[in-house]
Coordinates of C-alpha atoms and ligand atoms in Angstrom, one line a residue:
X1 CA 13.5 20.5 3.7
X2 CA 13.3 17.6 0.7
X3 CA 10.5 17.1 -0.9
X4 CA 11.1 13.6 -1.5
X5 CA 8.9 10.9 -0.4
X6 CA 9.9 7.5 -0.9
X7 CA 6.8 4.7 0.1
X8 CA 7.2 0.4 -0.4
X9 CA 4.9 -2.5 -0.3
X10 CA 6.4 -5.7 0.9
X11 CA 8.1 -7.6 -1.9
X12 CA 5.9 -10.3 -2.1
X13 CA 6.6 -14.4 -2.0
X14 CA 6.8 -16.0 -5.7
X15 CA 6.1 -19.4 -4.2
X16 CA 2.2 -18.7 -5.1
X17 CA -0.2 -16.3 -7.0
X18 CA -1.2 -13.1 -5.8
X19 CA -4.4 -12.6 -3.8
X20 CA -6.7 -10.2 -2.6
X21 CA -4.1 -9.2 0.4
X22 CA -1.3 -8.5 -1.8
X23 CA -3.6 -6.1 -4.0
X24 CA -4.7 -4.3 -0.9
X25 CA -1.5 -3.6 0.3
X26 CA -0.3 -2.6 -3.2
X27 CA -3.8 -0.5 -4.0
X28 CA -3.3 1.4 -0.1
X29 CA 0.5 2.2 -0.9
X30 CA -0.8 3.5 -4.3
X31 CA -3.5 5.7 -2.8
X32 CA -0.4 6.9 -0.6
X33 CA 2.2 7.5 -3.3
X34 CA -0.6 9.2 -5.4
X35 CA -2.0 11.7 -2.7
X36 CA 1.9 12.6 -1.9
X37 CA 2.1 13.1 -5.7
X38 CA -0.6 15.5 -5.5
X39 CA 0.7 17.3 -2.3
X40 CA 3.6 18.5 -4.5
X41 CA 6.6 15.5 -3.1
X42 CA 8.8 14.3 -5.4
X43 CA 6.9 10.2 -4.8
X44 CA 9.2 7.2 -5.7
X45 CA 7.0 4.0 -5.1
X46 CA 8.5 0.9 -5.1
X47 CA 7.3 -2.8 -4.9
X48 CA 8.7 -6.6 -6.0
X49 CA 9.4 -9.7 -5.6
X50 CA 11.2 -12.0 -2.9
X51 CA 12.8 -15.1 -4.4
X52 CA 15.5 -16.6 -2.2
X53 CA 14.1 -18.9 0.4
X54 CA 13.4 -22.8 1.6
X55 CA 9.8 -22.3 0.3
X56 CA 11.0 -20.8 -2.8
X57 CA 13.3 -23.9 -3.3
X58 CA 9.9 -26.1 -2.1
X59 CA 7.7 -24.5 -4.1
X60 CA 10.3 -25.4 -7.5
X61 CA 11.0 -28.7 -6.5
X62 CA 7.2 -29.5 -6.2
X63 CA 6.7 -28.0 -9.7
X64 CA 9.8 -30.0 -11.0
X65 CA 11.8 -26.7 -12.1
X66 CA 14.8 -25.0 -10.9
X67 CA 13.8 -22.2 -8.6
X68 CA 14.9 -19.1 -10.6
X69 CA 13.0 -20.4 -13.5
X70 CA 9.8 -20.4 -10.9
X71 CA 10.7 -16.9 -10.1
X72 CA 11.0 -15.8 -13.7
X73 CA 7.3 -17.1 -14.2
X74 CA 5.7 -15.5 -11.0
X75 CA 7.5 -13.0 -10.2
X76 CA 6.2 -11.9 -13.9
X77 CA 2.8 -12.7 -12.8
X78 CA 2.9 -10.2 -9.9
X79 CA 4.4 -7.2 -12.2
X80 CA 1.1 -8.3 -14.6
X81 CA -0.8 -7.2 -11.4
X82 CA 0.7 -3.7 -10.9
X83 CA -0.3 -2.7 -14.6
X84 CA -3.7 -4.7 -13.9
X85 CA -4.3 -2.6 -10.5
X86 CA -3.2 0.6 -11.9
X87 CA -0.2 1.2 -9.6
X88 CA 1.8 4.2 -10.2
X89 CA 5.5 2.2 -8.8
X90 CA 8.0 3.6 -10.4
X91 CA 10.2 0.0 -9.7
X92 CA 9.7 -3.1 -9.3
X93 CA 12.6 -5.1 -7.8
X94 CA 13.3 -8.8 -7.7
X95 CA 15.3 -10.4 -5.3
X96 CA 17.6 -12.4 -7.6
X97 CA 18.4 -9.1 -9.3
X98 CA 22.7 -8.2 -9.0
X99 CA 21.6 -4.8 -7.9
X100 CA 19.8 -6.1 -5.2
X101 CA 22.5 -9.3 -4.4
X102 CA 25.3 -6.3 -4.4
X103 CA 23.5 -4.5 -1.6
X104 CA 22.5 -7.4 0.2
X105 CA 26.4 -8.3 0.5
X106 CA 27.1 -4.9 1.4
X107 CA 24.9 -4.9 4.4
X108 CA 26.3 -8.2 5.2
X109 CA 29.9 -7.3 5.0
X110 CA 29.1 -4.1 7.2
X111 CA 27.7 -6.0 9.9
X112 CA 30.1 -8.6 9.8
X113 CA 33.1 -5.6 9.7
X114 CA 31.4 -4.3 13.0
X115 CA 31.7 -7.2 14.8
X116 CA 27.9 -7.7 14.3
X117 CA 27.3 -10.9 13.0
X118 CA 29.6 -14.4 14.7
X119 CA 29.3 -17.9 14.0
X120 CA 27.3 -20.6 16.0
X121 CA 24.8 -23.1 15.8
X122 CA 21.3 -23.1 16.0
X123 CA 18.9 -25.4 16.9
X124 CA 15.3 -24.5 17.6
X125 CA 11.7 -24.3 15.8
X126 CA 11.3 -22.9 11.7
X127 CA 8.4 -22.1 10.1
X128 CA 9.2 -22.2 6.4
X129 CA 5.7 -20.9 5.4
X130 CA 6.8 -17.5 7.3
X131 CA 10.5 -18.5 6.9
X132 CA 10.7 -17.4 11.1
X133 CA 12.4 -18.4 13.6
X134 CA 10.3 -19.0 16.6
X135 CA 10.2 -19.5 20.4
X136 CA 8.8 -22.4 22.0
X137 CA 7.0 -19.8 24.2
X138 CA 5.2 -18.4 20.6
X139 CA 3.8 -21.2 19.2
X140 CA 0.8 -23.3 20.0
X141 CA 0.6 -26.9 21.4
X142 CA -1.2 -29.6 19.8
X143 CA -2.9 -32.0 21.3
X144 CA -0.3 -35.2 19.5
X145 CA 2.5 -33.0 21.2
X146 CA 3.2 -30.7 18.1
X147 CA 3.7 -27.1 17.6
X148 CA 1.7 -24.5 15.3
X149 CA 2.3 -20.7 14.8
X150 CA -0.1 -18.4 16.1
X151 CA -1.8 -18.8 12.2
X152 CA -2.1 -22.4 12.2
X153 CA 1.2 -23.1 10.0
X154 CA 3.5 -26.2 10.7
X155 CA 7.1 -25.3 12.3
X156 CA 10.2 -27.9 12.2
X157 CA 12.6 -28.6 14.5
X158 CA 16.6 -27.9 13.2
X159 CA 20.0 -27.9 14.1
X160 CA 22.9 -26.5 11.4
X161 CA 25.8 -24.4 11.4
X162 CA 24.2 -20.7 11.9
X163 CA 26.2 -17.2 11.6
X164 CA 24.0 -15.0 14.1
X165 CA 23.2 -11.1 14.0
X166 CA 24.1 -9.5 17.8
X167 CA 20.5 -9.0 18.3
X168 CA 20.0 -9.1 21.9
X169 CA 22.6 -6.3 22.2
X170 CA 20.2 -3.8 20.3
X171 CA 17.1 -4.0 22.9
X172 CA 17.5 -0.4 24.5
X173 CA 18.2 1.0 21.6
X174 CA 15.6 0.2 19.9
X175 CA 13.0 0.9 22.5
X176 CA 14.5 4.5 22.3
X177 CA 14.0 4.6 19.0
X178 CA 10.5 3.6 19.4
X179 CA 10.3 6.1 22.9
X180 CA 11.7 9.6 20.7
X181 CA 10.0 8.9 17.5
X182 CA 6.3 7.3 18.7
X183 CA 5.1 7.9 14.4
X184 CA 7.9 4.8 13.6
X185 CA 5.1 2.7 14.3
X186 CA 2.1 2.7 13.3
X187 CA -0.9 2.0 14.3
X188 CA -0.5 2.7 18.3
X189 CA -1.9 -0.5 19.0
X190 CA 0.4 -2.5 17.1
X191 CA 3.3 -0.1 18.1
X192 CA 2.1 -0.7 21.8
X193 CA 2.7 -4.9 20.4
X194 CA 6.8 -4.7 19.1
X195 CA 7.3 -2.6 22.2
X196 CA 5.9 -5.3 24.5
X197 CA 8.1 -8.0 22.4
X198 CA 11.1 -5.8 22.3
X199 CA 10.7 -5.4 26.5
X200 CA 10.2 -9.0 27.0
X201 CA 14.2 -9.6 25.8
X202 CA 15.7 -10.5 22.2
X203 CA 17.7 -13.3 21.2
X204 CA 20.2 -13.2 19.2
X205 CA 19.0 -13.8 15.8
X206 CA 20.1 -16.9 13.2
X207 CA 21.1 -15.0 9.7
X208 CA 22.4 -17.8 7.5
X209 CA 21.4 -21.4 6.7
X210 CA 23.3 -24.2 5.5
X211 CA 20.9 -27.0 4.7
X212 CA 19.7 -25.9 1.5
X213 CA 21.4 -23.6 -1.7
X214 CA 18.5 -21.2 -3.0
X215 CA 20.0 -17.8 -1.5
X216 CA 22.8 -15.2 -1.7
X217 CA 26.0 -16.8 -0.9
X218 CA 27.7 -14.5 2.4
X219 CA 30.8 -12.9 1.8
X220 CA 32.8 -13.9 4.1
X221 CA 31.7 -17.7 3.7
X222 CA 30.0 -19.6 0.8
X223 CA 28.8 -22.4 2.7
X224 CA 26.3 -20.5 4.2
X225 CA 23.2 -18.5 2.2
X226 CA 21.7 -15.3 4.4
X227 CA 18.8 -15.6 6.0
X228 CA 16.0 -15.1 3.6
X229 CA 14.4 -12.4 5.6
X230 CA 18.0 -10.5 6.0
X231 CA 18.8 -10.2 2.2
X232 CA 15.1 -9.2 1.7
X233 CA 14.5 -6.4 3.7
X234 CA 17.4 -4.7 1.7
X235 CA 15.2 -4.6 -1.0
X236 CA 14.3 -1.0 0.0
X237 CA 17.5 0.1 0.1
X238 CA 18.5 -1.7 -2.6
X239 CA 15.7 0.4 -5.0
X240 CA 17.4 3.7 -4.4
X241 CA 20.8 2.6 -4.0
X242 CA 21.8 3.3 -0.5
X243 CA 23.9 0.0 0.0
X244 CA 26.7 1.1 -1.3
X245 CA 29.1 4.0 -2.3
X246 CA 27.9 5.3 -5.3
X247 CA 26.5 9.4 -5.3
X248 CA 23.2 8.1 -7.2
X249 CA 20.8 10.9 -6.8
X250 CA 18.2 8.3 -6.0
X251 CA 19.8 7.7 -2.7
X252 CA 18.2 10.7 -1.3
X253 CA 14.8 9.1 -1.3
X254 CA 16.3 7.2 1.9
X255 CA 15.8 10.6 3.7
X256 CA 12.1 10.0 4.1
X257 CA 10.6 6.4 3.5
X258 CA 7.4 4.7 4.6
X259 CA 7.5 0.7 4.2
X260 CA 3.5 -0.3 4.5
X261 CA 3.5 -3.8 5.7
X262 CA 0.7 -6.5 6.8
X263 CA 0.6 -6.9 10.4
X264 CA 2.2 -10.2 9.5
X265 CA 5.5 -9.1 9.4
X266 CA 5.7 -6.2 11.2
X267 CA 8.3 -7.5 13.5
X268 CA 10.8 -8.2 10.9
X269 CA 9.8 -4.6 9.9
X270 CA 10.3 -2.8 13.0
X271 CA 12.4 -4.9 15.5
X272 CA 15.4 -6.4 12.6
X273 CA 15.2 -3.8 9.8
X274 CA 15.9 -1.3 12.3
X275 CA 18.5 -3.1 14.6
X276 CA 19.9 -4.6 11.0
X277 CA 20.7 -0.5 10.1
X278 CA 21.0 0.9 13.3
X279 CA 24.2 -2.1 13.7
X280 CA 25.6 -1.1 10.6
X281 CA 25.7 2.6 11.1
X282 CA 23.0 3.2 8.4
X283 CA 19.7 5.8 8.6
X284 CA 16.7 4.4 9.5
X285 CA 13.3 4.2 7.6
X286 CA 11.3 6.9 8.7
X287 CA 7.8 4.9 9.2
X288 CA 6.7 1.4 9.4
X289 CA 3.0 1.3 9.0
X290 CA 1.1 -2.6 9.7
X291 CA -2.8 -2.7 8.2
X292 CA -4.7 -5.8 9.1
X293 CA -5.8 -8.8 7.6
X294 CA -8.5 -9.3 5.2
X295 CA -11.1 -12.5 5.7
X296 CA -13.3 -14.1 2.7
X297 CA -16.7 -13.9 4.1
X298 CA -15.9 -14.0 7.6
X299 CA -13.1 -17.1 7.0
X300 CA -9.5 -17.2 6.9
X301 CA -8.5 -17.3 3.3
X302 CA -6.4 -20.0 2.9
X303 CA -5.2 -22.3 -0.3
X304 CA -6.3 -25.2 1.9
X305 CA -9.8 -24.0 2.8
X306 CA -10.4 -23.1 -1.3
X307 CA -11.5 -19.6 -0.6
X308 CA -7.9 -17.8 -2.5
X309 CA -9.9 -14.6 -3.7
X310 CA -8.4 -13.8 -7.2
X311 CA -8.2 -10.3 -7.5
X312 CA -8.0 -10.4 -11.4
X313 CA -11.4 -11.9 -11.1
X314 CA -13.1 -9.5 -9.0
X315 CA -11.6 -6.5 -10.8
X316 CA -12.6 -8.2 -14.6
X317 CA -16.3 -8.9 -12.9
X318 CA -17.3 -5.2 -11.1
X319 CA -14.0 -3.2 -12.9
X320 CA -10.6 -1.9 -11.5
X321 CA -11.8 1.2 -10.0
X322 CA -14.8 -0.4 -8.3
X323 CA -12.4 -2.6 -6.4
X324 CA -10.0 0.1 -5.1
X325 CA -12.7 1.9 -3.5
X326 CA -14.2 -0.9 -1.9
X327 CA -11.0 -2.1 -0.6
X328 CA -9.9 1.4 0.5
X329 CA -13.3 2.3 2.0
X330 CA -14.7 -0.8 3.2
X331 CA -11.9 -1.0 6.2
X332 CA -10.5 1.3 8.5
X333 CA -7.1 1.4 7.5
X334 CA -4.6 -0.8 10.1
X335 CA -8.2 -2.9 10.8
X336 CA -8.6 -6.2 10.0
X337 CA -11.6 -6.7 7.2
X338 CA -13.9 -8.6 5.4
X339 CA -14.8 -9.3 2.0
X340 CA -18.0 -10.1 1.6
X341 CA -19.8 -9.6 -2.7
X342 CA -22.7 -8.3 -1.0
X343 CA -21.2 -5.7 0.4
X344 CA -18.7 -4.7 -2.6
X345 CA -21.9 -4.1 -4.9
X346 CA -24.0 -2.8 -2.4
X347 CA -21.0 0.0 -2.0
X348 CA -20.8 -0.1 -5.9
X349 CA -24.3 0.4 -6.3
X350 CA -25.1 3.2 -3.6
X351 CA -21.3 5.5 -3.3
X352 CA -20.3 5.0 -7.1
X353 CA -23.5 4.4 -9.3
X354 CA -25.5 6.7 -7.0
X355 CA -24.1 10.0 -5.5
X356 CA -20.9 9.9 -7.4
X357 CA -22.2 8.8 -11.3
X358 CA -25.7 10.2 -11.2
X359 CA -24.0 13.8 -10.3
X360 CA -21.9 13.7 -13.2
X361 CA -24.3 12.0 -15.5
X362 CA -26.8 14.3 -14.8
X363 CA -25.2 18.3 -14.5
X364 CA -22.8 17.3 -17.7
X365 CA -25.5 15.7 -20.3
X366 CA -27.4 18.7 -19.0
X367 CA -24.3 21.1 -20.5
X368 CA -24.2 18.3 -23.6
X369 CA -27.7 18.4 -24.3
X370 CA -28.9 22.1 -23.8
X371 CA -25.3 24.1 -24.3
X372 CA -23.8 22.4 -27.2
X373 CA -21.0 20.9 -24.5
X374 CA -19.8 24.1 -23.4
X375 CA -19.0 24.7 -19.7
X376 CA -20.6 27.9 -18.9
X377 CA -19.6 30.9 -16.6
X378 CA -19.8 31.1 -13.1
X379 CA -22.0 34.6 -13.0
X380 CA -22.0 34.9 -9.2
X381 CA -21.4 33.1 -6.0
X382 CA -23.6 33.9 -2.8
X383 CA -23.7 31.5 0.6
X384 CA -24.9 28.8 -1.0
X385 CA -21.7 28.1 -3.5
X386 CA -19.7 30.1 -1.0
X387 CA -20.4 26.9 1.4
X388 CA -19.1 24.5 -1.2
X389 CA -16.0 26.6 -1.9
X390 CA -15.7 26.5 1.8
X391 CA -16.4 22.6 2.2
X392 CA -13.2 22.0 -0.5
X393 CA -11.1 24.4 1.5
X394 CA -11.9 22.0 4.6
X395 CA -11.5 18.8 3.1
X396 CA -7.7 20.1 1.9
X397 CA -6.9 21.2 5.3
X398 CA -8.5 17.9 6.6
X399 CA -7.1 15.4 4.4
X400 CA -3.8 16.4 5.5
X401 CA -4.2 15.6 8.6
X402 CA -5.9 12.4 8.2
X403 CA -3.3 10.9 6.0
X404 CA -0.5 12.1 7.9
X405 CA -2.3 9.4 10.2
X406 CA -2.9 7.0 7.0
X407 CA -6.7 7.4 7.7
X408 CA -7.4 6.5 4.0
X409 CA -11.3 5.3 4.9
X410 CA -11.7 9.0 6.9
X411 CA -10.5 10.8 3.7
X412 CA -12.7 8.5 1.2
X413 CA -16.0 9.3 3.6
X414 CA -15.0 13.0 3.5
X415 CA -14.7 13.2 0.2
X416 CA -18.6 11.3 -0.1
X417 CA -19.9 13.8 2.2
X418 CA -18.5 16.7 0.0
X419 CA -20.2 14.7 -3.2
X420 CA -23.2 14.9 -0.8
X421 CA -23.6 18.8 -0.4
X422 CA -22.9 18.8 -4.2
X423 CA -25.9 16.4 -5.2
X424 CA -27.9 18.3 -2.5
X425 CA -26.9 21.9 -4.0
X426 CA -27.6 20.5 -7.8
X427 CA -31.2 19.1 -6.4
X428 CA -32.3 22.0 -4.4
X429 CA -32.0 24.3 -7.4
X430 CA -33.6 22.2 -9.9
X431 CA -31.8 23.4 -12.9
X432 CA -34.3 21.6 -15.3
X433 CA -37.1 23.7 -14.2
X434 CA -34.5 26.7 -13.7
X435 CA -34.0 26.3 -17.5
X436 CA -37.3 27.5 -18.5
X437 CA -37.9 30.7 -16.1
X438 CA -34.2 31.8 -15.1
X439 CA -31.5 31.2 -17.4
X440 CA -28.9 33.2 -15.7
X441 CA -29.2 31.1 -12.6
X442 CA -29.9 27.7 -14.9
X443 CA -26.2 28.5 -16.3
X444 CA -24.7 29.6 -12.7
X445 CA -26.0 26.5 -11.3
X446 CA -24.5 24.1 -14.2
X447 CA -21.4 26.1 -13.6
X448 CA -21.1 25.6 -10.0
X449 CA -21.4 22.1 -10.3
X450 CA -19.0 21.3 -12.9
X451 CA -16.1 23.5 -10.9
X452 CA -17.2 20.8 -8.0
X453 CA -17.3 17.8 -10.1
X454 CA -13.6 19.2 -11.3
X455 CA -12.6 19.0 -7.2
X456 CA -14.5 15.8 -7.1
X457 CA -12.0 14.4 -9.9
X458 CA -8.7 15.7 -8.2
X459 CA -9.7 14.2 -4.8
X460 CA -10.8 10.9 -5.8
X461 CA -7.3 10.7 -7.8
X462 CA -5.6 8.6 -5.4
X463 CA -8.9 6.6 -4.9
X464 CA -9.6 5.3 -8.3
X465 CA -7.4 7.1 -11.0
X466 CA -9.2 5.9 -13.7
X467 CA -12.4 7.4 -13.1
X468 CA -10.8 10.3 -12.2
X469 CA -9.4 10.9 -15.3
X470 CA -12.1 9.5 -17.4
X471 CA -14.1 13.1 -15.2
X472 CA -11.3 15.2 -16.0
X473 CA -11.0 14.3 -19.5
X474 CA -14.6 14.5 -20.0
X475 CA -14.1 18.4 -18.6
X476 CA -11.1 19.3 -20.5
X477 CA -8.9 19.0 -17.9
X478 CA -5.3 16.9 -18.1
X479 CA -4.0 14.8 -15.9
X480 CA -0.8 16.8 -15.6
X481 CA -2.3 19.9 -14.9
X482 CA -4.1 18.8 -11.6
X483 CA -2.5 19.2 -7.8
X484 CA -3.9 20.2 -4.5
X485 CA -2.2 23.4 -4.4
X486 CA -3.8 24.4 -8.0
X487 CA -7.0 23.5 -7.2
X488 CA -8.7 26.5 -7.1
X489 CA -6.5 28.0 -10.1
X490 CA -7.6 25.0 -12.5
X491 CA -10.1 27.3 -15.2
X492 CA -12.7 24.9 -17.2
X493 CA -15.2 27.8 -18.2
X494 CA -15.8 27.2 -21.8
X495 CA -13.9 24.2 -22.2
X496 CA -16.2 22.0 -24.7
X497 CA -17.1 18.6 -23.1
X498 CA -15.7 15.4 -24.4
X499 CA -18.9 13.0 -25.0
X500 CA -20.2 11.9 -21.6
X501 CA -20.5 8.5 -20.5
X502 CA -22.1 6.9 -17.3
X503 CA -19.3 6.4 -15.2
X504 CA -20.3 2.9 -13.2
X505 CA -23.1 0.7 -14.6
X506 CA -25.6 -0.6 -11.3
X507 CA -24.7 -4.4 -10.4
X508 CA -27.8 -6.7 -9.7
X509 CA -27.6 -8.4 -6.3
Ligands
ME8_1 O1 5.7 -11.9 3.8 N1 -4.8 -9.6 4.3 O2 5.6 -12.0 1.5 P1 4.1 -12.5 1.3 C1 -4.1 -8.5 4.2 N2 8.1 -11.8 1.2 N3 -2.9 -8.5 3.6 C2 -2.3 -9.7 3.2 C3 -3.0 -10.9 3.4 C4 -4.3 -10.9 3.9 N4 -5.1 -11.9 4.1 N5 -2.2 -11.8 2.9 C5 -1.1 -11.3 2.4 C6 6.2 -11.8 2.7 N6 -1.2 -9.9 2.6 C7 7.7 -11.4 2.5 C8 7.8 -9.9 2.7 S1 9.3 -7.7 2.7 C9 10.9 -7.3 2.8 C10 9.2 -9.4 2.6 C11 -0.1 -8.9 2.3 O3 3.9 -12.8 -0.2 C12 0.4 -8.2 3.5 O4 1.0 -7.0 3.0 O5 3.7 -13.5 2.3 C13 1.4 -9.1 4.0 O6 2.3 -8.4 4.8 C14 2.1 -9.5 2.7 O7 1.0 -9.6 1.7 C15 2.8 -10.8 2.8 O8 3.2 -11.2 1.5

């Protein structure tokens, strides 16, 4: 079997900055690619940009430039924020790219070869803010007579010369798809959601537009631009070359692929993509996985509402690392969430300052201060460092299991309760009074607990990389030589400590 894993985040709108939901997405698909990496697959991790569009086009006109030149500036902005989150992506892929245009086309003329996609007119509601079409039936009345998606955004009302994709024809085959391979969607409840609005019938879906320019031109007719949504999801195909011919190596990555979505957009995720390939005779994705939706103290965050949470502030205010483990541990993965400060420092303060930086604070100034830096022997183990061997021998079984399931919150509190049993192990033997009347056991138990903090560092990798290599370094370990399955093999007796540094600093409330 391949050992190639291939994972995506959306490719995000350039209409606007990036906010705290585009850096949870990104930081959760990062804690993904990394724990994969570490598992021994072969990880490509890809994210972007989407650029084509009516509110691209909007968005430039308000700012009084031509649209790519709006794309050049924020789709920049967004690759700023992989380097600034610490993602691991291996691309980053914009939609105005010719390698991503070329594929586009190349689903297009595929479709349109299989007698997929025919020419109409359509005349119904848009949402440009989602760029979706939308049923009378799924929107919301006002009270003057208008209509609002579910979220609250304006639709319009419009008629124009459409090419549509033979949707409606794909129903049962889809809910096979969905029946044999019950993993394609992920989490049940929101699987149990596209099955319900696969069952209740499909239309036929409108793939071009012809009222506006800012697109990819469609093959067979350059009056019309696709459907925004159409040349976008080929973005993932697009990053490893599957949309065409060529024998690129990178085209086996489509073998095994996880797209993590919002629950936003889970329908173009798992009801188009998948009808999209499935029409022209193309492998499917092997997962789509929807989290929720983050709040800002309890509100919707909205630009209108004034409560955008800049993610380069928070992470410049409490530190990168701080804010990937609050939003990875904070919220059930595929729940909806909160951010609230009070909680992010009180998590900061009691997980990170206290069980995790106190451990290594205190065991490796002990080796600093009384050992010259030099990680001692491990003389002997007996039940009670048996247990802990035991406990990381768990957690690696465990872990797999949970994040086959994408329980990223379940591994995090597994990992704290390990860092528990450690802090309890170093406390119950007191190695500052064991230094004065039993030295062999003084140097066992400093042992013991740097071969745990080692662990430590190798499972809170995917968490907050950073920190995790700022432990490792600190131990004489290198980033390259760390993996799940080498665990136990990794030596660091007698390896002479870098200086040691407090980890987090406490945060005042
Ligand atoms: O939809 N909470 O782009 P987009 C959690 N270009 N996640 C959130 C969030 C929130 N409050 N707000 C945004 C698009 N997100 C399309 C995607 S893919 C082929 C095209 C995250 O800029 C979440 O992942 O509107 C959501 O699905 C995505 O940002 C939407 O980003």
């Amino acid at each position: 079997m391949s050992n190639k894993f291939y994972i995506t985040t959306p490719i995000y709108y350039v209409n606007d900055r990036p906010h705290i939901g585009h850096a949870y997405t990104s930081v959760a698909t990062d804690f993904i690619a990394r724990y994969m990496g570490l598992n021994g697959y072969d990880v490509r991790f890809q994210t972007g940009t989407d650029e084509h569009g009516l509110k691209i086009q909007k968005a430039a006109e308000a700012n009084g430039i031509e649209p790519l030149q709006l794309c050049d500036k924020n789709s920049q902005i967004f690759r700023d924020l992989t380097k600034s989150l610490n993602l691991s992506n291996d691309d980053f892929i914009r939609t105005t790219e010719q390698r991503h245009i070329s594929g586009a086309s190349y689903l297009w003329k595929r479709l349109y070869e299989r007698n997929q996609i025919y020419l109409g007119e359509y005349t119904g509601w848009y949402s440009i803010n989602d760029e979706t079409f939308y049923n009378e039936k799924d929107l919301l009345k006002q009270d003057d007579g208008s209509f609002k998606t579910l979220t609250g955004g304006p639709v319009e009302w419009i008629t124009e010369e459409s090419y549509f994709f033979k949707l409606s024809e794909w129903s049962d085959k889809l809910l096979n798809l969905y029946k044999n391979n019950p993993n394609f969607i992920s989490p049940r409840s929101k699987r149990n959601e596209v099955i319900k609005f696969v069952e209740s019938g499909l239309n036929d879906l409108s793939v071009s537009r012809t009222s506006f320019k800012w697109g990819i031109k469609t093959p067979n007719n350059s009056a019309h631009i696709m459907y925004v949504w159409l040349d976008a999801l080929t973005c993932y195909t697009n990053g490893v070359d599957y949309l065409n011919d060529s024998k690129n190596d990178l085209r086996e990555f489509w073998g095994n692929v996880v797209h993590i979505v919002g629950k936003d957009i889970l329908r173009h995720h798992a009801v188009y993509w998948p009808a999209f390939l499935l029409a022209a005779d193309l492998d499917l994705p092997t997962k789509i996985f929807a989290h929720g939706w983050w709040t800002n103290e309890g509100k919707k965050i909205s630009k209108s509402l004034g409560n955008v949470i800049d993610p380069i502030e928070i992470i410049n205010k409490y530190g990168l690392d701080q804010f990937r483990y609050f939003l990875l541990r904070e919220v059930p993965f595929g729940n909806d969430g909160d951010f609230s400060k009070n909680t992010l420092i009180n998590r900061i303060n009691s997980d990170l300052v206290n069980d995790l930086g106190n451990l290594c604070q205190r065991s490796l100034t002990m080796i600093e201060k009384k050992l010259g830096s030099i990680v001692p022997k491990i003389i002997n183990k007996g039940n009670k460092e048996k247990a802990l061997d035991q406990s990381i021998d768990e957690l690696l079984v465990k872990s797999n299991e949970i994040i086959n399931e994408f329980k990223i919150h379940i591994y995090i509190k597994h990992v704290w309760d390990h860092i528990g049993k450690v802090n309890k192990y170093f406390n119950d033997h007191k190695p500052w009074e064991l230094e004065k009347n039993d030295k062999d056991k003084f140097l066992n138990v400093l042992a013991i607990t740097t071969e745990q903090i080692k662990n430590i560092a190798i499972f809170i990798y995917p968490i907050m990389p950073q920190k995790s290599e700022k432990i490792l370094n600190t131990i004489g370990i290198k980033k390259s030589q760390i993996s799940f399955k080498e665990i136990n093999n990794i030596n660091i007796e007698g390896n002479k400590l870098s200086a040691v540094n407090h980890l987090f600093n406490r945060i005042k409330l």
